[in-house]
Amino acid sequence: MSEPEGRGAAGAPARLSLNQATTRSWSVAEAAAACARAGIRHIGLWREHVAEAGLEAAARLVREAGLSVSSLCRGGFFPATDAAGRARRAADNRRAIDEAAALGTGTLVLVCGGLPEGSRDVDGAREQVADAIAALVPYAQACGVRLGIEPMHPMFCADRSVITTVGQALDLAESFPADAVGVIVDAYHVWWDPLVHAGIARAAGRIVSFQVSDWVTPLPAGALTGRAPMGDGCIELRRLREAVDAAGYDGPIEIEIFNERLWRSPGDGLLADLITRYRIHVA
Amino acid sequence: MSEPEGRGAAGAPARLSLNQATTRSWSVAEAAAACARAGIRHIGLWREHVAEAGLEAAARLVREAGLSVSSLCRGGFFPATDAAGRARRAADNRRAIDEAAALGTGTLVLVCGGLPEGSRDVDGAREQVADAIAALVPYAQACGVRLGIEPMHPMFCADRSVITTVGQALDLAESFPADAVGVIVDAYHVWWDPLVHAGIARAAGRIVSFQVSDWVTPLPAGALTGRAPMGDGCIELRRLREAVDAAGYDGPIEIEIFNERLWRSPGDGLLADLITRYRIHVA
């Protein structure tokens, strides 16, 4: 860690970042203001929220709130059924890189994409991901933005990411310079992996973000919004945080919780609760 | 394969086995009779159905229907919060081995269990699984029953199985003789794994069952009943079947589909449909 994980100006630990997905009903302006009130120093932005605010306005809002942008979510979704589809996605990823640069963040999160419609060729989709990232790297380097490959939970393999483990993400990232392509470690996606600690240790120098939430059962329909606040589930969050620390990651730690209940009730009380949970279960 | 995958007496391929979970509302008697009518030669039984029929009656019913019992589901669920809990589960697993022997099947499927209530210690749960299997092996060998460790999809890691990949199951199985402990390859649980084909190749001589269904999205609430009939989803079933064949497995292939719609409408038409799908997508 580059600085002690003590209290921020108004009580938040120094590395804590609010990923906007946690407070999805808030605009960039609302989220930035709430972070400032809570003493949170970093925010992870989502492209649709940035688009609503306007790119320059969003950059100004977070800057004026004194926040660093820990990451932009998200690029990726590379596999497509034909060359025209792949070209459209490549163009969209270049725009995402432009946006990351304009927002002053060095990290674009890549959710790499699932199988193309009607396809069963999971290895082919993985090759498409590798080829698309290779084509994107020079542009990202020129813009000073690092691509973060996010392995997602295998329950999303068909429709969101054929990249499912830290080891697999690292195999892919290692084809490129470490300052161009890294990996995202999201505890929710990788905690189950018997090789996760080996993967994190191997990822030294490649970890570009660490994200936290918790795993609870049963999953809701669609599985996407089943994440819980830290401490409500079974993930060894502190052990994972210590592992990414030991691998040399000292950047922001994003709280990213897809949860319908939280989305219905964002507010300063929610942030205060998450800060407390972060101290107890993560820091 | 020990015999050509041609038509059985009344039209079913020789290796096809009906796992009772596919037709859960049928008793052993109903399932056995329907298999006989369809020319299906193997059946995978579940302990609760066997208990309803009575163990000896169930054994007689399947024998008189001319069926071999491809496996008994299921032992396992080893981790527990205390020694008394572990002892209860060990005793239940010995009963499951007794039942498998009485039913004339050489394979007991192990769903190894998730985290004990309130625990976050996934490595500790894995140690409990290893210790419990080690304690069970002598009894299983004495009864002539092989234990099949089933890696389950990581979305079930917390509540059903801390064993999630073929490689991990094999690491565990390899502590024991190959005729005592093997692995189950269920396509639904392992298709997403970037290392699945490496794992299956390494599992040569250890594969004790191959099970098929298909992956579709979105998942229903709870995720358990989201499996689809072969061909409706994105799993490369034939490629996986060829891989287990190449690893030397020539035994029955169980159709195991947890699906509410199928459960509401079992019947000879369902079996005919599954036989057709098996020919198109698996055989």
Coordinates of C-alpha atoms in Angstrom, one line a residue:
Chain A
M1 CA 0.0 0.0 0.0
S2 CA 1.3 3.4 -0.9
E3 CA -0.3 5.0 2.2
P4 CA -1.8 3.8 5.4
E5 CA -5.4 2.5 5.1
G6 CA -6.5 5.1 7.6
R7 CA -9.4 7.5 7.7
G8 CA -9.8 9.8 4.7
A9 CA -10.9 13.4 5.1
A10 CA -14.4 12.4 6.2
G11 CA -13.9 8.9 7.3
A12 CA -13.3 6.6 4.3
P13 CA -10.3 4.4 4.0
A14 CA -7.7 5.7 1.5
R15 CA -8.0 2.9 -1.0
L16 CA -11.8 2.5 -1.0
S17 CA -13.4 3.3 -4.4
L18 CA -17.1 3.4 -5.1
N19 CA -17.9 1.6 -8.3
Q20 CA -20.9 3.3 -9.8
A21 CA -22.6 -0.1 -10.4
T22 CA -23.3 -0.2 -6.7
T23 CA -25.4 3.0 -6.8
R24 CA -26.8 2.6 -10.3
S25 CA -29.7 5.0 -9.9
W26 CA -27.3 7.8 -9.1
S27 CA -26.0 10.1 -11.9
V28 CA -22.2 10.9 -12.0
A29 CA -23.0 14.2 -10.3
E30 CA -24.9 12.5 -7.5
A31 CA -22.3 9.8 -7.0
A32 CA -19.4 12.2 -7.0
A33 CA -21.1 14.5 -4.5
A34 CA -22.0 11.5 -2.2
C35 CA -18.4 10.3 -2.4
A36 CA -17.1 13.7 -1.5
R37 CA -19.4 13.9 1.5
A38 CA -18.3 10.4 2.6
G39 CA -14.6 11.2 2.2
I40 CA -14.3 8.5 -0.5
R41 CA -11.3 9.4 -2.8
H42 CA -11.9 7.2 -5.9
I43 CA -14.8 6.3 -8.1
G44 CA -15.2 3.6 -10.8
L45 CA -17.3 5.0 -13.6
W46 CA -19.6 3.3 -16.1
R47 CA -19.9 4.4 -19.7
E48 CA -23.6 4.8 -19.7
H49 CA -23.6 7.1 -16.8
V50 CA -20.7 9.1 -18.3
A51 CA -22.7 9.4 -21.6
E52 CA -25.7 10.7 -19.7
A53 CA -23.6 13.4 -18.0
G54 CA -21.6 14.1 -21.1
L55 CA -17.9 13.1 -21.2
E56 CA -16.4 16.5 -20.4
A57 CA -19.0 17.3 -17.7
A58 CA -18.4 13.9 -16.1
A59 CA -14.6 14.5 -16.0
R60 CA -15.1 17.9 -14.5
L61 CA -17.6 16.7 -11.9
V62 CA -15.3 14.0 -10.5
R63 CA -12.3 16.3 -10.7
E64 CA -14.1 19.0 -8.8
A65 CA -15.3 16.5 -6.2
G66 CA -11.6 15.7 -5.6
L67 CA -12.0 12.1 -6.9
S68 CA -9.6 10.0 -8.9
V69 CA -11.2 7.7 -11.4
S70 CA -10.1 4.2 -10.5
S71 CA -11.5 2.6 -13.7
L72 CA -13.9 2.9 -16.5
C73 CA -16.4 0.0 -17.1
R74 CA -16.4 -1.3 -19.6
G75 CA -15.0 -2.3 -22.9
G76 CA -14.9 -5.8 -24.3
F77 CA -17.8 -8.0 -25.7
F78 CA -15.4 -8.9 -28.5
P79 CA -16.8 -12.1 -30.1
A80 CA -19.3 -11.6 -32.9
T81 CA -20.7 -13.7 -35.6
D82 CA -19.1 -11.9 -38.5
A83 CA -16.3 -9.5 -39.4
A84 CA -18.7 -6.5 -39.5
G85 CA -19.8 -7.2 -36.0
R86 CA -16.2 -7.5 -34.8
A87 CA -15.4 -4.2 -36.5
R88 CA -18.3 -2.5 -34.7
R89 CA -17.1 -3.8 -31.4
A90 CA -13.5 -2.8 -32.1
A91 CA -14.6 0.7 -32.9
D92 CA -16.7 0.8 -29.7
N93 CA -13.6 -0.3 -27.7
R94 CA -11.5 2.5 -29.2
R95 CA -14.2 4.9 -28.1
A96 CA -14.1 3.4 -24.6
I97 CA -10.3 4.0 -24.6
D98 CA -10.9 7.6 -25.6
E99 CA -13.4 8.1 -22.8
A100 CA -11.0 6.5 -20.2
A101 CA -8.3 8.9 -21.3
A102 CA -10.6 11.9 -21.2
L103 CA -11.7 10.9 -17.7
G104 CA -8.1 10.6 -16.5
T105 CA -8.2 7.0 -15.6
G106 CA -5.4 4.6 -16.6
T107 CA -7.7 1.5 -16.5
L108 CA -10.4 0.3 -18.9
V109 CA -12.2 -2.8 -17.6
L110 CA -12.7 -5.5 -20.3
V111 CA -15.7 -7.8 -20.0
C112 CA -14.5 -9.9 -22.9
G113 CA -17.9 -11.3 -24.1
G114 CA -19.6 -14.7 -24.4
L115 CA -20.4 -16.9 -27.3
P116 CA -21.7 -15.2 -30.5
E117 CA -25.4 -15.8 -31.0
G118 CA -26.0 -19.5 -31.9
S119 CA -22.4 -20.5 -31.5
R120 CA -21.0 -23.4 -29.4
D121 CA -17.4 -22.7 -30.3
V122 CA -16.0 -21.5 -26.9
D123 CA -12.4 -21.9 -28.0
G124 CA -13.2 -19.9 -31.1
A125 CA -14.7 -17.2 -29.0
R126 CA -11.5 -17.2 -26.9
E127 CA -9.4 -16.8 -30.0
Q128 CA -11.6 -13.8 -31.1
V129 CA -11.0 -12.2 -27.7
A130 CA -7.2 -12.7 -28.0
D131 CA -7.2 -11.3 -31.6
A132 CA -9.4 -8.3 -30.6
I133 CA -7.2 -7.4 -27.7
A134 CA -4.1 -7.7 -29.8
A135 CA -5.6 -5.3 -32.3
L136 CA -6.6 -2.9 -29.6
V137 CA -3.3 -2.7 -27.6
P138 CA -1.4 -0.2 -29.8
Y139 CA -4.3 2.3 -29.6
A140 CA -4.6 1.8 -25.8
Q141 CA -0.9 2.4 -25.4
A142 CA -1.0 5.5 -27.5
C143 CA -3.8 6.8 -25.3
G144 CA -2.0 5.9 -22.0
V145 CA -4.8 3.5 -21.0
R146 CA -4.2 0.0 -19.7
L147 CA -6.6 -2.7 -20.6
G148 CA -7.8 -4.8 -17.6
I149 CA -9.0 -8.3 -18.6
E150 CA -11.7 -9.3 -16.0
P151 CA -12.2 -13.0 -15.6
M152 CA -15.9 -13.4 -14.8
H153 CA -17.7 -16.1 -12.9
P154 CA -18.2 -19.2 -15.1
M155 CA -22.0 -18.8 -14.8
F156 CA -21.5 -15.9 -17.2
C157 CA -19.3 -17.8 -19.7
A158 CA -22.1 -18.2 -22.3
D159 CA -23.3 -14.6 -22.3
R160 CA -20.7 -12.3 -20.8
S161 CA -17.2 -13.6 -20.7
V162 CA -15.5 -16.7 -22.0
I163 CA -12.6 -15.7 -19.8
T164 CA -13.3 -17.2 -16.5
T165 CA -10.3 -17.5 -14.3
V166 CA -7.3 -15.4 -13.2
G167 CA -4.9 -17.9 -14.7
Q168 CA -6.7 -17.8 -18.0
A169 CA -6.8 -14.0 -18.0
L170 CA -3.1 -13.9 -17.2
D171 CA -2.3 -16.3 -20.0
L172 CA -3.9 -13.8 -22.3
A173 CA -2.4 -10.7 -20.7
E174 CA 1.1 -12.1 -20.8
S175 CA 1.1 -11.9 -24.6
F176 CA 1.4 -8.1 -24.2
P177 CA 3.5 -5.7 -22.2
A178 CA 2.6 -5.4 -18.5
D179 CA 1.9 -1.7 -18.8
A180 CA -0.5 -2.4 -21.7
V181 CA -2.6 -5.3 -20.5
G182 CA -3.4 -6.4 -16.9
V183 CA -6.0 -8.4 -15.1
I184 CA -8.9 -7.3 -12.8
V185 CA -9.4 -9.4 -9.7
D186 CA -13.1 -9.2 -8.7
A187 CA -13.6 -11.4 -5.6
Y188 CA -17.1 -12.3 -6.6
H189 CA -16.0 -13.8 -9.9
V190 CA -13.0 -15.7 -8.7
W191 CA -13.3 -16.8 -5.1
W192 CA -14.5 -20.3 -5.9
D193 CA -11.4 -21.1 -8.0
P194 CA -9.1 -23.7 -6.4
L195 CA -6.2 -22.0 -8.2
V196 CA -7.1 -18.4 -7.4
H197 CA -4.3 -17.8 -5.0
A198 CA -1.8 -19.3 -7.3
G199 CA -3.2 -17.1 -10.1
I200 CA -3.0 -13.9 -8.0
A201 CA 0.6 -14.6 -7.0
R202 CA 1.5 -15.2 -10.7
A203 CA -0.3 -11.9 -11.6
A204 CA 2.3 -9.8 -9.8
G205 CA 2.7 -6.6 -11.8
R206 CA -0.4 -7.2 -13.8
I207 CA -3.2 -6.5 -11.3
V208 CA -4.9 -3.3 -12.4
S209 CA -8.0 -3.4 -10.1
F210 CA -9.3 -5.3 -7.1
Q211 CA -13.1 -5.3 -6.7
V212 CA -15.1 -6.5 -3.7
S213 CA -18.7 -7.7 -2.9
D214 CA -20.0 -10.9 -1.4
W215 CA -21.5 -14.3 -2.5
V216 CA -24.8 -15.3 -1.1
T217 CA -27.2 -18.0 -2.1
P218 CA -29.7 -18.5 -3.5
L219 CA -29.0 -16.7 -6.8
P220 CA -31.8 -14.6 -8.2
A221 CA -33.2 -15.3 -11.7
G222 CA -30.5 -14.3 -14.2
A223 CA -27.8 -14.5 -11.6
L224 CA -26.5 -11.0 -12.4
T225 CA -27.9 -9.1 -9.4
G226 CA -27.1 -11.7 -6.7
R227 CA -24.1 -9.9 -5.2
A228 CA -24.3 -8.8 -1.6
P229 CA -22.5 -6.2 0.6
M230 CA -19.2 -7.4 2.0
G231 CA -19.8 -9.5 5.1
D232 CA -23.2 -10.9 4.2
G233 CA -21.7 -13.9 2.3
C234 CA -18.9 -16.5 2.3
I235 CA -16.0 -14.9 0.4
E236 CA -12.7 -14.6 2.3
L237 CA -12.3 -11.0 1.2
R238 CA -9.5 -10.0 3.5
R239 CA -7.5 -13.0 2.5
L240 CA -7.9 -12.1 -1.2
R241 CA -7.0 -8.5 -0.4
E242 CA -3.9 -9.6 1.3
A243 CA -3.1 -11.8 -1.7
V244 CA -3.4 -8.9 -4.2
D245 CA -1.4 -6.7 -1.9
A246 CA 1.3 -9.4 -1.7
A247 CA 1.3 -9.4 -5.5
G248 CA 2.2 -5.7 -5.4
Y249 CA -1.2 -4.2 -6.1
D250 CA -1.5 -1.0 -4.0
G251 CA -4.2 0.9 -6.0
P252 CA -7.9 1.5 -5.2
I253 CA -10.2 -1.2 -4.1
E254 CA -13.6 -0.9 -5.8
I255 CA -16.8 -1.8 -4.1
E256 CA -18.9 -3.1 -6.9
I257 CA -22.3 -4.7 -5.9
F258 CA -25.0 -5.5 -8.4
N259 CA -28.0 -5.7 -6.1
E260 CA -31.6 -4.6 -6.8
R261 CA -32.2 -3.7 -3.1
L262 CA -29.2 -1.4 -3.0
W263 CA -30.2 0.1 -6.3
R264 CA -33.6 1.0 -4.9
S265 CA -32.1 2.7 -1.9
P266 CA -28.9 4.6 -2.6
G267 CA -28.0 7.3 -0.1
D268 CA -25.4 8.5 2.3
G269 CA -26.5 5.8 4.7
L270 CA -25.6 3.2 2.2
L271 CA -22.1 4.6 1.7
A272 CA -21.6 4.8 5.4
D273 CA -22.6 1.1 5.8
L274 CA -20.3 0.1 3.0
I275 CA -17.4 2.0 4.5
T276 CA -18.0 0.2 7.8
R277 CA -18.2 -3.2 6.0
Y278 CA -15.0 -2.4 4.1
R279 CA -13.2 -1.8 7.3
I280 CA -14.4 -5.0 8.9
H281 CA -14.1 -7.4 6.0
V282 CA -11.6 -6.0 3.6
A283 CA -9.1 -3.5 4.9
Chain B
M1 CA -16.9 -48.0 -26.8
S2 CA -17.4 -51.7 -26.0
E3 CA -20.1 -52.0 -28.6
P4 CA -21.3 -50.0 -31.6
E5 CA -23.5 -47.0 -30.6
G6 CA -26.3 -48.4 -32.7
R7 CA -30.0 -49.0 -32.0
G8 CA -30.9 -50.9 -28.9
A9 CA -33.8 -53.4 -28.9
A10 CA -36.4 -50.7 -29.3
G11 CA -34.3 -47.8 -30.7
A12 CA -32.1 -46.4 -28.0
P13 CA -28.3 -46.1 -28.5
A14 CA -26.4 -48.7 -26.5
R15 CA -24.6 -46.3 -24.1
L16 CA -27.6 -44.0 -23.3
S17 CA -28.7 -44.0 -19.7
L18 CA -31.6 -42.2 -18.2
N19 CA -30.6 -40.5 -15.0
Q20 CA -33.7 -40.4 -12.8
A21 CA -33.3 -36.7 -12.1
T22 CA -34.5 -36.1 -15.6
T23 CA -37.9 -37.6 -14.9
R24 CA -38.1 -36.8 -11.2
S25 CA -41.8 -37.3 -10.8
W26 CA -41.5 -40.9 -11.9
S27 CA -41.0 -43.7 -9.4
V28 CA -38.3 -46.3 -9.9
A29 CA -41.0 -48.6 -11.3
E30 CA -42.3 -46.0 -13.7
A31 CA -38.9 -45.0 -14.9
A32 CA -37.7 -48.6 -15.3
A33 CA -40.8 -49.5 -17.3
A34 CA -40.4 -46.4 -19.5
C35 CA -36.8 -47.2 -20.2
A36 CA -37.7 -50.8 -21.1
R37 CA -40.3 -49.6 -23.6
A38 CA -37.8 -47.1 -25.1
G39 CA -35.1 -49.7 -25.4
I40 CA -32.9 -47.8 -22.9
R41 CA -30.4 -50.2 -21.3
H42 CA -29.1 -48.2 -18.3
I43 CA -30.6 -46.1 -15.6
G44 CA -29.0 -43.8 -13.0
L45 CA -30.9 -44.0 -9.8
W46 CA -31.4 -41.5 -7.0
R47 CA -31.4 -42.5 -3.4
E48 CA -34.7 -40.9 -2.5
H49 CA -36.5 -42.7 -5.3
V50 CA -34.9 -46.0 -4.2
A51 CA -36.0 -45.4 -0.6
E52 CA -39.6 -44.8 -1.7
A53 CA -39.6 -48.1 -3.7
G54 CA -37.6 -50.0 -1.1
L55 CA -34.0 -51.0 -1.8
E56 CA -34.7 -54.6 -2.7
A57 CA -37.8 -53.8 -4.7
A58 CA -35.9 -51.1 -6.6
A59 CA -33.1 -53.6 -7.4
R60 CA -35.6 -56.1 -8.6
L61 CA -37.5 -53.6 -10.7
V62 CA -34.5 -52.5 -12.7
R63 CA -33.2 -56.0 -13.0
E64 CA -36.5 -57.3 -14.3
A65 CA -36.7 -54.4 -16.8
G66 CA -33.3 -55.6 -18.1
L67 CA -31.5 -52.4 -17.0
S68 CA -28.0 -52.0 -15.7
V69 CA -27.7 -49.3 -13.0
S70 CA -25.1 -46.9 -14.3
S71 CA -24.7 -45.0 -11.0
L72 CA -26.4 -44.1 -7.8
C73 CA -26.8 -40.4 -6.9
R74 CA -25.6 -39.4 -4.4
G75 CA -23.1 -39.5 -1.6
G76 CA -21.0 -36.6 -0.4
F77 CA -22.0 -33.4 1.4
F78 CA -19.0 -34.0 3.6
P79 CA -18.1 -30.6 5.3
A80 CA -19.8 -29.9 8.5
T81 CA -19.4 -27.6 11.4
D82 CA -18.4 -30.2 14.0
A83 CA -17.2 -33.7 14.4
A84 CA -20.7 -35.0 15.2
G85 CA -21.9 -33.6 11.9
R86 CA -19.0 -35.1 10.0
A87 CA -19.7 -38.5 11.7
R88 CA -23.4 -38.4 10.6
R89 CA -22.4 -37.7 7.1
A90 CA -19.8 -40.4 7.1
A91 CA -22.4 -42.9 8.3
D92 CA -24.8 -41.7 5.6
N93 CA -22.1 -42.2 2.9
R94 CA -21.5 -45.8 4.1
R95 CA -25.3 -46.4 3.7
A96 CA -25.1 -45.0 0.2
I97 CA -22.3 -47.4 -0.6
D98 CA -24.4 -50.3 0.8
E99 CA -27.3 -49.2 -1.4
A100 CA -25.1 -48.9 -4.5
A101 CA -23.8 -52.5 -3.9
A102 CA -27.3 -53.8 -3.3
L103 CA -28.5 -52.1 -6.6
G104 CA -25.6 -53.7 -8.5
T105 CA -23.9 -50.5 -9.6
G106 CA -20.2 -50.0 -9.3
T107 CA -20.5 -46.2 -9.1
L108 CA -21.5 -43.9 -6.3
V109 CA -21.7 -40.2 -7.4
L110 CA -20.2 -37.9 -4.8
V111 CA -21.5 -34.3 -4.6
C112 CA -18.9 -33.3 -2.2
G113 CA -20.6 -30.5 -0.3
G114 CA -20.2 -26.7 0.1
L115 CA -19.2 -24.6 3.0
P116 CA -20.4 -25.5 6.4
E117 CA -23.1 -23.1 7.7
G118 CA -21.5 -19.7 8.4
S119 CA -18.1 -20.7 7.3
R120 CA -15.9 -18.8 4.8
D121 CA -13.1 -21.3 4.9
V122 CA -13.2 -22.9 1.4
D123 CA -9.8 -24.5 1.7
G124 CA -10.8 -26.0 5.1
A125 CA -13.9 -27.4 3.5
R126 CA -11.8 -28.9 0.8
E127 CA -9.6 -30.5 3.4
Q128 CA -12.7 -31.9 5.1
V129 CA -13.7 -33.4 1.7
A130 CA -10.3 -35.0 1.2
D131 CA -10.3 -36.4 4.8
A132 CA -13.8 -37.8 4.5
I133 CA -13.1 -39.5 1.2
A134 CA -9.9 -41.1 2.6
A135 CA -11.9 -42.4 5.5
L136 CA -14.6 -43.8 3.2
V137 CA -12.4 -45.5 0.6
P138 CA -11.7 -48.8 2.5
Y139 CA -15.4 -49.4 3.1
A140 CA -16.2 -48.6 -0.6
Q141 CA -13.5 -51.0 -1.8
A142 CA -14.7 -53.7 0.5
C143 CA -18.2 -53.3 -1.0
G144 CA -16.9 -53.2 -4.6
V145 CA -18.2 -49.6 -5.2
R146 CA -16.1 -46.9 -6.8
L147 CA -16.5 -43.4 -5.6
G148 CA -17.0 -40.8 -8.4
I149 CA -16.0 -37.3 -7.4
E150 CA -18.3 -34.9 -9.4
P151 CA -16.8 -31.4 -9.9
M152 CA -19.8 -29.1 -9.9
H153 CA -20.3 -25.7 -11.6
P154 CA -18.6 -23.0 -9.6
M155 CA -22.0 -21.3 -9.1
F156 CA -22.7 -24.2 -6.6
C157 CA -19.4 -23.8 -4.7
A158 CA -20.9 -22.3 -1.6
D159 CA -23.8 -24.6 -1.1
R160 CA -23.2 -27.9 -3.0
S161 CA -19.6 -28.6 -3.9
V162 CA -16.3 -26.9 -3.2
I163 CA -14.9 -29.2 -5.9
T164 CA -15.4 -27.3 -9.1
T165 CA -13.1 -28.5 -11.9
V166 CA -12.1 -31.8 -13.4
G167 CA -8.4 -31.0 -12.6
Q168 CA -9.2 -30.4 -9.0
A169 CA -11.4 -33.6 -8.7
L170 CA -8.5 -35.5 -10.3
D171 CA -6.0 -34.0 -7.9
L172 CA -8.1 -35.4 -5.1
A173 CA -8.9 -38.8 -6.8
E174 CA -5.2 -39.5 -7.5
S175 CA -4.5 -39.9 -3.8
F176 CA -6.4 -43.2 -4.1
P177 CA -6.2 -46.3 -6.3
A178 CA -7.9 -45.8 -9.7
D179 CA -10.3 -48.6 -9.0
A180 CA -11.4 -46.9 -5.7
V181 CA -11.9 -43.3 -6.7
G182 CA -12.7 -41.7 -10.0
V183 CA -14.2 -38.6 -11.4
I184 CA -17.6 -37.8 -13.0
V185 CA -17.6 -35.6 -16.0
D186 CA -20.9 -33.8 -16.2
A187 CA -20.9 -31.5 -19.3
Y188 CA -23.1 -28.9 -17.7
H189 CA -20.7 -28.4 -14.8
V190 CA -17.4 -28.3 -16.6
W191 CA -17.9 -27.0 -20.2
W192 CA -16.9 -23.5 -19.4
D193 CA -13.5 -24.5 -18.0
P194 CA -10.6 -23.4 -20.2
L195 CA -8.7 -26.5 -18.9
V196 CA -11.5 -29.0 -19.3
H197 CA -10.0 -30.9 -22.2
A198 CA -6.6 -31.1 -20.5
G199 CA -8.4 -32.3 -17.4
I200 CA -10.3 -35.0 -19.3
A201 CA -7.2 -36.2 -21.0
R202 CA -5.4 -36.4 -17.7
A203 CA -8.4 -38.3 -16.2
A204 CA -7.7 -41.4 -18.4
G205 CA -8.6 -44.5 -16.4
R206 CA -10.4 -42.4 -13.8
I207 CA -13.6 -41.4 -15.5
V208 CA -16.5 -43.3 -14.0
S209 CA -19.5 -41.5 -15.6
F210 CA -20.2 -39.0 -18.3
Q211 CA -23.4 -37.0 -18.0
V212 CA -25.1 -34.7 -20.6
S213 CA -27.6 -31.8 -20.6
D214 CA -27.2 -28.3 -22.0
W215 CA -26.5 -24.8 -20.8
V216 CA -29.0 -22.0 -21.6
T217 CA -29.4 -18.5 -20.3
P218 CA -30.9 -16.9 -18.4
L219 CA -30.6 -19.0 -15.3
P220 CA -33.8 -19.5 -13.2
A221 CA -33.8 -18.3 -9.6
G222 CA -31.6 -20.7 -7.6
A223 CA -29.8 -21.8 -10.7
L224 CA -30.4 -25.5 -10.0
T225 CA -33.1 -26.2 -12.5
G226 CA -31.7 -24.3 -15.5
R227 CA -30.4 -27.3 -17.4
A228 CA -31.9 -27.8 -20.9
P229 CA -32.2 -30.8 -23.2
M230 CA -29.2 -31.5 -25.4
G231 CA -29.2 -29.2 -28.4
D232 CA -31.0 -26.3 -26.8
G233 CA -27.9 -24.7 -25.5
C234 CA -24.3 -23.9 -26.2
I235 CA -22.3 -26.9 -24.9
E236 CA -20.1 -28.8 -27.4
L237 CA -21.5 -32.1 -26.2
R238 CA -20.1 -34.3 -29.0
R239 CA -16.6 -32.8 -28.5
L240 CA -16.7 -33.6 -24.8
R241 CA -18.0 -37.1 -25.5
E242 CA -15.2 -37.7 -27.9
A243 CA -12.8 -36.4 -25.3
V244 CA -14.0 -38.8 -22.6
D245 CA -13.9 -41.6 -25.2
A246 CA -10.4 -40.7 -26.1
A247 CA -9.6 -40.9 -22.4
G248 CA -10.8 -44.5 -22.4
Y249 CA -14.3 -44.2 -21.0
D250 CA -16.6 -46.6 -22.7
G251 CA -19.4 -46.8 -20.2
P252 CA -23.0 -45.5 -20.1
I253 CA -23.7 -41.8 -20.9
E254 CA -26.3 -40.4 -18.5
I255 CA -28.9 -37.9 -19.6
E256 CA -29.3 -35.8 -16.4
I257 CA -31.5 -32.7 -16.8
F258 CA -32.8 -30.7 -13.9
N259 CA -35.6 -28.8 -15.5
E260 CA -39.0 -28.0 -14.1
R261 CA -40.8 -28.2 -17.4
L262 CA -39.5 -31.7 -18.0
W263 CA -40.5 -32.7 -14.5
R264 CA -44.1 -31.6 -15.2
S265 CA -44.3 -33.7 -18.3
P266 CA -42.5 -37.0 -18.2
G267 CA -43.7 -39.6 -20.6
D268 CA -42.7 -41.9 -23.4
G269 CA -42.7 -38.8 -25.7
L270 CA -40.0 -37.1 -23.6
L271 CA -37.8 -40.2 -23.7
A272 CA -38.2 -40.4 -27.5
D273 CA -37.2 -36.8 -27.8
L274 CA -34.2 -37.2 -25.6
I275 CA -33.1 -40.3 -27.6
T276 CA -33.3 -38.2 -30.8
R277 CA -31.4 -35.4 -29.2
Y278 CA -28.7 -37.8 -28.0
R279 CA -28.2 -39.1 -31.5
I280 CA -27.9 -35.7 -33.0
H281 CA -25.8 -33.9 -30.3
V282 CA -23.9 -36.6 -28.4
A283 CA -23.4 -40.0 -30.1

